[in-house]
């Protein structure tokens, strides 16, 4: 069952509620997180909550929802909805106030959440996906998981328009790849794994952090956190995208180029297997 949480109450998702002067609705003035539920348990919720707090701090939205409370609502949503495998989305906006760009004098941040069943696309993981390249036209604080997603929306639509599964963005001024429309991006070349360094130009993905901090060192691979060009990516041996929903998904075509032999590579497959092992360890099973 799909379920929502709005302003302190659990609600049926069909009972859609929006407060007209919620600053999230009018300005995109808020932040969000999306967490994967496996086997009725949230994976890596602590990392998502830490990023949520950072996003709030960066936007100067008061932190009024403590981790314990957010964790309890996540668990209640899972229990009340009966969802075993799915995604929990939550957003916290600066709250409701008469429309004016500057922060209101007093605000009560507003939390809303949804839970839905969803399945990881295992076909994409087994066969790899095709991606298009798209100019990264987003603002210069992509490190904040803000509700303002129009740049990401236009980037993702480019892949739909071209009938491919994903979009990889690059900055025109530097000709350097940043990340996907809602994922981080990696390539493997000559046995070395490359990804864009943490900066204001990318989101520090939870999946990326788990790979960088735990999985890549444990498998003994070398990681280079350095930006690279689309041409470099096209000539890579392997490429993959990471996110809460994609986990580790191989990218086998980039625009007009075939990556490696057009099949998911061994490094990518080993990273996905290790990621699944971590999920099983934390959540008991993958489904
Ligand atoms: N998006 N980069 C961007 C721009 C993203 O929107 C996301 C996640 C990521 C990967 O982050 P993580 O590994 O923490 O999921 C990177 C989520 C899934 C979304 O927008 O729904």
CSV table of C-alpha atoms and ligand atoms in Angstrom, one decimal:
chain,number,residue,atom,x,y,z
A,1,UNK,CA,0.0,0.0,0.0
A,2,UNK,CA,1.2,3.5,-0.7
A,3,UNK,CA,1.1,5.8,2.3
A,4,UNK,CA,2.0,9.4,3.1
A,5,UNK,CA,2.9,11.4,6.2
A,6,UNK,CA,1.9,15.1,6.2
A,7,UNK,CA,2.2,17.7,9.0
A,8,UNK,CA,2.2,15.1,11.8
A,9,UNK,CA,-0.4,12.6,10.4
A,10,UNK,CA,-0.3,9.4,8.4
A,11,UNK,CA,-2.4,9.8,5.3
A,12,UNK,CA,-3.6,7.9,2.2
A,13,UNK,CA,-1.5,9.2,-0.7
A,14,UNK,CA,-4.6,9.8,-2.8
A,15,UNK,CA,-5.6,12.3,-0.2
A,16,UNK,CA,-3.1,14.8,-1.6
A,17,UNK,CA,-2.5,17.9,0.6
A,18,UNK,CA,-0.4,20.9,-0.1
A,19,UNK,CA,-0.4,24.1,1.8
A,20,UNK,CA,-0.6,26.9,-0.8
A,21,UNK,CA,2.0,29.1,0.9
A,22,UNK,CA,4.4,26.3,1.8
A,23,UNK,CA,7.8,27.8,0.8
A,24,UNK,CA,8.7,24.3,-0.7
A,25,UNK,CA,5.7,24.7,-3.0
A,26,UNK,CA,6.4,28.3,-4.0
A,27,UNK,CA,10.2,28.6,-4.0
A,28,UNK,CA,11.5,25.0,-3.8
A,29,UNK,CA,12.7,26.2,-0.4
A,30,UNK,CA,13.5,22.8,1.2
A,31,UNK,CA,15.5,19.6,1.1
A,32,UNK,CA,14.8,16.0,0.5
A,33,UNK,CA,16.1,12.4,0.9
A,34,UNK,CA,15.2,9.1,-0.7
A,35,UNK,CA,16.0,5.9,1.1
A,36,UNK,CA,15.8,2.3,-0.1
A,37,UNK,CA,13.8,-0.2,1.9
A,38,UNK,CA,15.0,-3.8,1.6
A,39,UNK,CA,13.2,-6.6,3.5
A,40,UNK,CA,11.2,-4.1,5.5
A,41,UNK,CA,14.3,-2.2,6.7
A,42,UNK,CA,15.8,1.1,5.6
A,43,UNK,CA,19.4,0.8,4.2
A,44,UNK,CA,22.0,3.4,5.3
A,45,UNK,CA,19.4,5.6,7.0
A,46,UNK,CA,22.0,7.1,9.3
A,47,UNK,CA,24.0,8.4,6.2
A,48,UNK,CA,20.8,9.9,4.7
A,49,UNK,CA,19.9,11.6,7.9
A,50,UNK,CA,23.4,13.1,8.3
A,51,UNK,CA,23.2,14.5,4.7
A,52,UNK,CA,19.7,15.8,5.5
A,53,UNK,CA,21.1,17.7,8.5
A,54,UNK,CA,23.9,19.1,6.4
A,55,UNK,CA,21.5,20.3,3.6
A,56,UNK,CA,19.3,22.0,6.2
A,57,UNK,CA,22.3,23.7,7.8
A,58,UNK,CA,23.6,25.0,4.4
A,59,UNK,CA,20.1,26.5,3.7
A,60,UNK,CA,19.8,27.8,7.2
A,61,UNK,CA,16.5,25.9,7.8
A,62,UNK,CA,16.3,25.2,11.6
A,63,UNK,CA,16.8,21.5,12.5
A,64,UNK,CA,13.6,20.7,14.3
A,65,UNK,CA,13.3,17.0,13.4
A,66,UNK,CA,15.8,14.9,15.3
A,67,UNK,CA,17.2,11.7,13.9
A,68,UNK,CA,15.3,9.5,16.4
A,69,UNK,CA,12.0,11.0,15.4
A,70,UNK,CA,12.7,10.7,11.7
A,71,UNK,CA,13.9,7.1,12.2
A,72,UNK,CA,10.7,6.3,14.1
A,73,UNK,CA,8.5,7.8,11.3
A,74,UNK,CA,10.4,5.8,8.7
A,75,UNK,CA,9.8,2.6,10.7
A,76,UNK,CA,6.1,3.5,11.2
A,77,UNK,CA,5.6,4.0,7.5
A,78,UNK,CA,7.1,0.7,6.7
A,79,UNK,CA,5.0,-1.1,9.3
A,80,UNK,CA,1.7,0.6,8.5
A,81,UNK,CA,2.1,0.3,4.7
A,82,UNK,CA,3.4,-3.3,4.8
A,83,UNK,CA,6.0,-2.3,2.2
A,84,UNK,CA,8.9,-4.8,2.1
A,85,UNK,CA,10.8,-3.4,-0.8
A,86,UNK,CA,10.5,0.2,-1.9
A,87,UNK,CA,11.5,3.7,-1.4
A,88,UNK,CA,10.8,6.2,1.3
A,89,UNK,CA,10.9,9.8,0.2
A,90,UNK,CA,10.9,12.7,2.6
A,91,UNK,CA,11.2,16.4,2.3
A,92,UNK,CA,11.5,19.2,4.8
A,93,UNK,CA,10.6,22.7,3.7
A,94,UNK,CA,11.2,26.0,5.4
A,95,UNK,CA,7.4,26.0,6.3
A,96,UNK,CA,4.4,28.2,5.6
A,97,UNK,CA,4.6,32.0,5.4
A,98,UNK,CA,3.2,34.9,3.4
A,99,UNK,CA,5.0,34.9,0.0
A,100,UNK,CA,8.2,36.9,0.2
A,101,UNK,CA,11.7,35.8,-1.0
A,102,UNK,CA,13.6,36.5,2.2
A,103,UNK,CA,13.3,34.1,5.1
A,104,UNK,CA,10.2,34.7,7.3
A,105,UNK,CA,10.9,35.9,10.8
A,106,UNK,CA,9.5,32.8,12.4
A,107,UNK,CA,9.2,29.5,10.7
A,108,UNK,CA,8.1,26.0,11.5
A,109,UNK,CA,9.7,23.6,9.1
A,110,UNK,CA,7.3,21.1,7.5
A,111,UNK,CA,8.0,17.4,7.0
A,112,UNK,CA,6.1,15.3,4.4
A,113,UNK,CA,6.9,11.7,3.4
A,114,UNK,CA,5.8,9.0,1.1
A,115,UNK,CA,6.4,5.2,0.9
A,116,UNK,CA,6.0,3.2,-2.3
A,117,UNK,CA,6.8,-0.3,-3.4
A,118,UNK,CA,9.5,-0.4,-6.1
A,119,UNK,CA,11.9,-2.9,-7.5
A,120,UNK,CA,15.5,-2.5,-8.5
A,121,UNK,CA,15.9,-2.8,-12.3
A,122,UNK,CA,17.9,-6.0,-12.4
A,123,UNK,CA,17.8,-6.1,-16.2
A,124,UNK,CA,19.7,-2.8,-16.3
A,125,UNK,CA,22.2,-4.2,-13.8
A,126,UNK,CA,22.7,-7.3,-15.8
A,127,UNK,CA,22.9,-5.7,-19.3
A,128,UNK,CA,23.9,-2.2,-18.6
A,129,UNK,CA,22.2,1.0,-19.7
A,130,UNK,CA,22.7,3.6,-22.5
A,131,UNK,CA,23.2,7.2,-21.5
A,132,UNK,CA,23.1,10.5,-23.4
A,133,UNK,CA,25.3,13.5,-22.5
A,134,UNK,CA,23.7,16.7,-21.5
A,135,UNK,CA,25.1,20.1,-20.5
A,136,UNK,CA,25.0,20.6,-16.8
A,137,UNK,CA,23.0,23.8,-16.4
A,138,UNK,CA,22.3,23.5,-12.7
A,139,UNK,CA,23.1,26.1,-10.0
A,140,UNK,CA,26.4,26.1,-8.2
A,141,UNK,CA,25.3,24.4,-5.0
A,142,UNK,CA,24.6,20.9,-6.3
A,143,UNK,CA,26.0,19.6,-3.0
A,144,UNK,CA,22.8,20.5,-1.3
A,145,UNK,CA,19.9,18.0,-1.9
A,146,UNK,CA,17.5,20.8,-2.5
A,147,UNK,CA,14.0,20.5,-3.8
A,148,UNK,CA,14.9,22.7,-6.8
A,149,UNK,CA,15.4,20.0,-9.4
A,150,UNK,CA,14.6,21.7,-12.8
A,151,UNK,CA,18.1,21.3,-14.1
A,152,UNK,CA,18.0,17.6,-13.2
A,153,UNK,CA,14.5,17.3,-14.6
A,154,UNK,CA,15.6,18.7,-18.0
A,155,UNK,CA,18.6,16.5,-18.0
A,156,UNK,CA,16.6,13.3,-17.3
A,157,UNK,CA,14.0,14.3,-20.0
A,158,UNK,CA,16.9,14.4,-22.5
A,159,UNK,CA,17.3,10.7,-22.0
A,160,UNK,CA,13.6,10.0,-22.5
A,161,UNK,CA,13.6,12.2,-25.7
A,162,UNK,CA,16.5,10.1,-27.0
A,163,UNK,CA,15.0,6.8,-25.9
A,164,UNK,CA,17.9,5.8,-23.7
A,165,UNK,CA,17.9,5.0,-20.0
A,166,UNK,CA,20.1,7.7,-18.4
A,167,UNK,CA,21.8,11.1,-18.7
A,168,UNK,CA,25.3,12.1,-17.8
A,169,UNK,CA,25.9,15.8,-17.3
A,170,UNK,CA,29.1,17.8,-18.2
A,171,UNK,CA,29.9,21.5,-17.5
A,172,UNK,CA,30.4,23.4,-20.8
A,173,UNK,CA,33.0,25.8,-19.5
A,174,UNK,CA,35.4,23.1,-18.4
A,175,UNK,CA,34.2,20.1,-20.6
A,176,UNK,CA,34.2,18.0,-17.5
A,177,UNK,CA,31.6,15.4,-16.5
A,178,UNK,CA,30.0,16.0,-13.1
A,179,UNK,CA,27.3,13.4,-12.5
A,180,UNK,CA,24.1,11.8,-13.7
A,181,UNK,CA,20.7,13.5,-13.6
A,182,UNK,CA,20.0,11.7,-10.3
A,183,UNK,CA,23.1,9.5,-9.8
A,184,UNK,CA,26.9,9.7,-9.4
A,185,UNK,CA,29.1,8.6,-12.3
A,186,UNK,CA,32.3,6.5,-12.4
A,187,UNK,CA,34.6,5.1,-15.1
A,188,UNK,CA,37.2,2.4,-14.9
A,189,UNK,CA,40.3,2.9,-17.1
A,190,UNK,CA,43.5,0.7,-17.0
A,191,UNK,CA,42.4,-0.8,-13.7
A,192,UNK,CA,41.8,2.5,-11.9
A,193,UNK,CA,38.4,3.8,-10.9
A,194,UNK,CA,37.7,7.5,-11.5
A,195,UNK,CA,34.9,9.8,-10.2
A,196,UNK,CA,34.3,13.5,-9.8
A,197,UNK,CA,35.7,14.8,-6.5
A,198,UNK,CA,33.4,16.1,-3.8
A,199,UNK,CA,32.7,19.7,-4.5
A,200,UNK,CA,29.8,22.2,-5.0
A,201,UNK,CA,29.2,20.7,-8.5
A,202,UNK,CA,28.0,17.2,-7.4
A,203,UNK,CA,25.8,15.6,-4.7
A,204,UNK,CA,27.7,13.5,-2.3
A,205,UNK,CA,25.7,10.4,-2.9
A,206,UNK,CA,25.2,7.9,-0.1
A,207,UNK,CA,25.9,5.1,-2.5
A,208,UNK,CA,29.0,6.9,-3.7
A,209,UNK,CA,30.2,7.3,-0.1
A,210,UNK,CA,29.7,3.6,0.7
A,211,UNK,CA,31.7,2.6,-2.4
A,212,UNK,CA,34.5,5.1,-1.7
A,213,UNK,CA,34.8,4.5,2.0
A,214,UNK,CA,34.1,0.8,2.3
A,215,UNK,CA,33.8,-1.2,-0.9
A,216,UNK,CA,36.6,0.1,-3.1
A,217,UNK,CA,39.2,-0.1,-0.3
A,218,UNK,CA,38.0,-3.6,0.7
A,219,UNK,CA,38.3,-4.9,-2.8
A,220,UNK,CA,41.8,-3.3,-3.2
A,221,UNK,CA,41.0,-1.1,-6.2
A,222,UNK,CA,42.6,2.2,-6.7
A,223,UNK,CA,40.3,5.2,-6.8
A,224,UNK,CA,41.1,8.6,-8.3
A,225,UNK,CA,38.7,11.5,-7.3
A,226,UNK,CA,39.4,13.7,-10.3
A,227,UNK,CA,37.1,15.1,-12.9
A,228,UNK,CA,37.4,13.8,-16.5
A,229,UNK,CA,36.1,14.7,-19.9
A,230,UNK,CA,33.3,13.1,-22.0
A,231,UNK,CA,36.0,11.9,-24.4
A,232,UNK,CA,37.9,10.2,-21.6
A,233,UNK,CA,34.7,8.5,-20.4
A,234,UNK,CA,33.9,7.3,-23.9
A,235,UNK,CA,37.3,5.6,-24.1
A,236,UNK,CA,37.0,4.0,-20.7
A,237,UNK,CA,37.0,0.2,-20.2
A,238,UNK,CA,33.9,0.3,-17.9
A,239,UNK,CA,31.5,2.9,-16.6
A,240,UNK,CA,28.7,2.8,-14.0
A,241,UNK,CA,26.2,5.0,-12.2
A,242,UNK,CA,25.4,4.8,-8.5
A,243,UNK,CA,22.3,5.9,-6.5
A,244,UNK,CA,19.9,4.6,-3.9
A,245,UNK,CA,17.7,3.1,-6.6
A,246,UNK,CA,20.2,2.2,-9.2
A,247,UNK,CA,22.7,0.7,-6.6
A,248,UNK,CA,25.6,0.1,-9.0
A,249,UNK,CA,24.3,0.1,-12.6
A,250,UNK,CA,26.7,-0.4,-15.5
A,251,UNK,CA,26.7,2.1,-18.3
A,252,UNK,CA,27.6,0.4,-21.6
A,253,UNK,CA,26.9,3.2,-24.1
A,254,UNK,CA,27.6,6.9,-23.8
A,255,UNK,CA,26.1,9.1,-26.5
A,256,UNK,CA,27.7,7.6,-29.7
A,257,UNK,CA,30.3,5.4,-28.0
A,258,UNK,CA,30.4,1.9,-26.8
A,259,UNK,CA,32.1,1.5,-23.5
A,260,UNK,CA,34.6,-1.4,-23.4
A,261,UNK,CA,33.0,-4.3,-25.2
A,262,UNK,CA,29.5,-3.1,-24.6
A,263,UNK,CA,28.9,-5.4,-21.7
A,264,UNK,CA,29.1,-4.8,-17.9
A,265,UNK,CA,32.7,-5.0,-16.8
A,266,UNK,CA,34.3,-7.2,-14.1
A,267,UNK,CA,35.1,-4.3,-11.8
A,268,UNK,CA,31.6,-3.0,-12.0
A,269,UNK,CA,30.1,-6.4,-11.4
A,270,UNK,CA,32.4,-7.0,-8.3
A,271,UNK,CA,31.3,-3.6,-6.9
A,272,UNK,CA,27.6,-4.4,-7.3
A,273,UNK,CA,28.1,-7.9,-5.7
A,274,UNK,CA,29.9,-6.3,-2.7
A,275,UNK,CA,27.2,-3.6,-2.4
A,276,UNK,CA,24.5,-6.4,-2.3
A,277,UNK,CA,26.5,-8.2,0.4
A,278,UNK,CA,26.5,-5.0,2.5
A,279,UNK,CA,22.7,-4.6,2.0
A,280,UNK,CA,22.2,-8.3,3.1
A,281,UNK,CA,24.3,-7.7,6.1
A,282,UNK,CA,22.3,-4.6,7.2
A,283,UNK,CA,18.8,-5.6,6.1
A,284,UNK,CA,18.9,-9.4,6.3
A,285,UNK,CA,18.2,-10.0,2.6
A,286,UNK,CA,17.8,-8.1,-0.7
A,287,UNK,CA,14.0,-8.7,-0.9
B,1,LIG,N1,18.9,11.0,-6.2
B,1,LIG,N2,23.4,12.9,-7.7
B,1,LIG,C1,22.2,13.4,-7.8
B,1,LIG,C2,22.0,14.7,-8.5
B,1,LIG,C3,21.1,12.8,-7.2
B,1,LIG,O1,19.9,13.3,-7.3
B,1,LIG,C4,21.3,11.5,-6.5
B,1,LIG,C5,20.2,10.8,-5.8
B,1,LIG,C6,22.6,11.0,-6.4
B,1,LIG,C7,22.9,9.7,-5.7
B,1,LIG,O2,22.7,9.9,-4.3
B,1,LIG,P1,22.4,8.6,-3.4
B,1,LIG,O3,23.4,7.6,-3.7
B,1,LIG,O4,22.5,9.1,-2.0
B,1,LIG,O5,21.0,8.1,-3.8
B,1,LIG,C8,23.6,11.7,-7.0
B,1,LIG,C9,17.8,10.4,-5.6
B,1,LIG,C10,17.8,8.9,-5.6
B,1,LIG,C11,16.5,11.0,-6.2
B,1,LIG,O6,16.6,12.2,-6.6
B,1,LIG,O7,15.5,10.4,-6.1
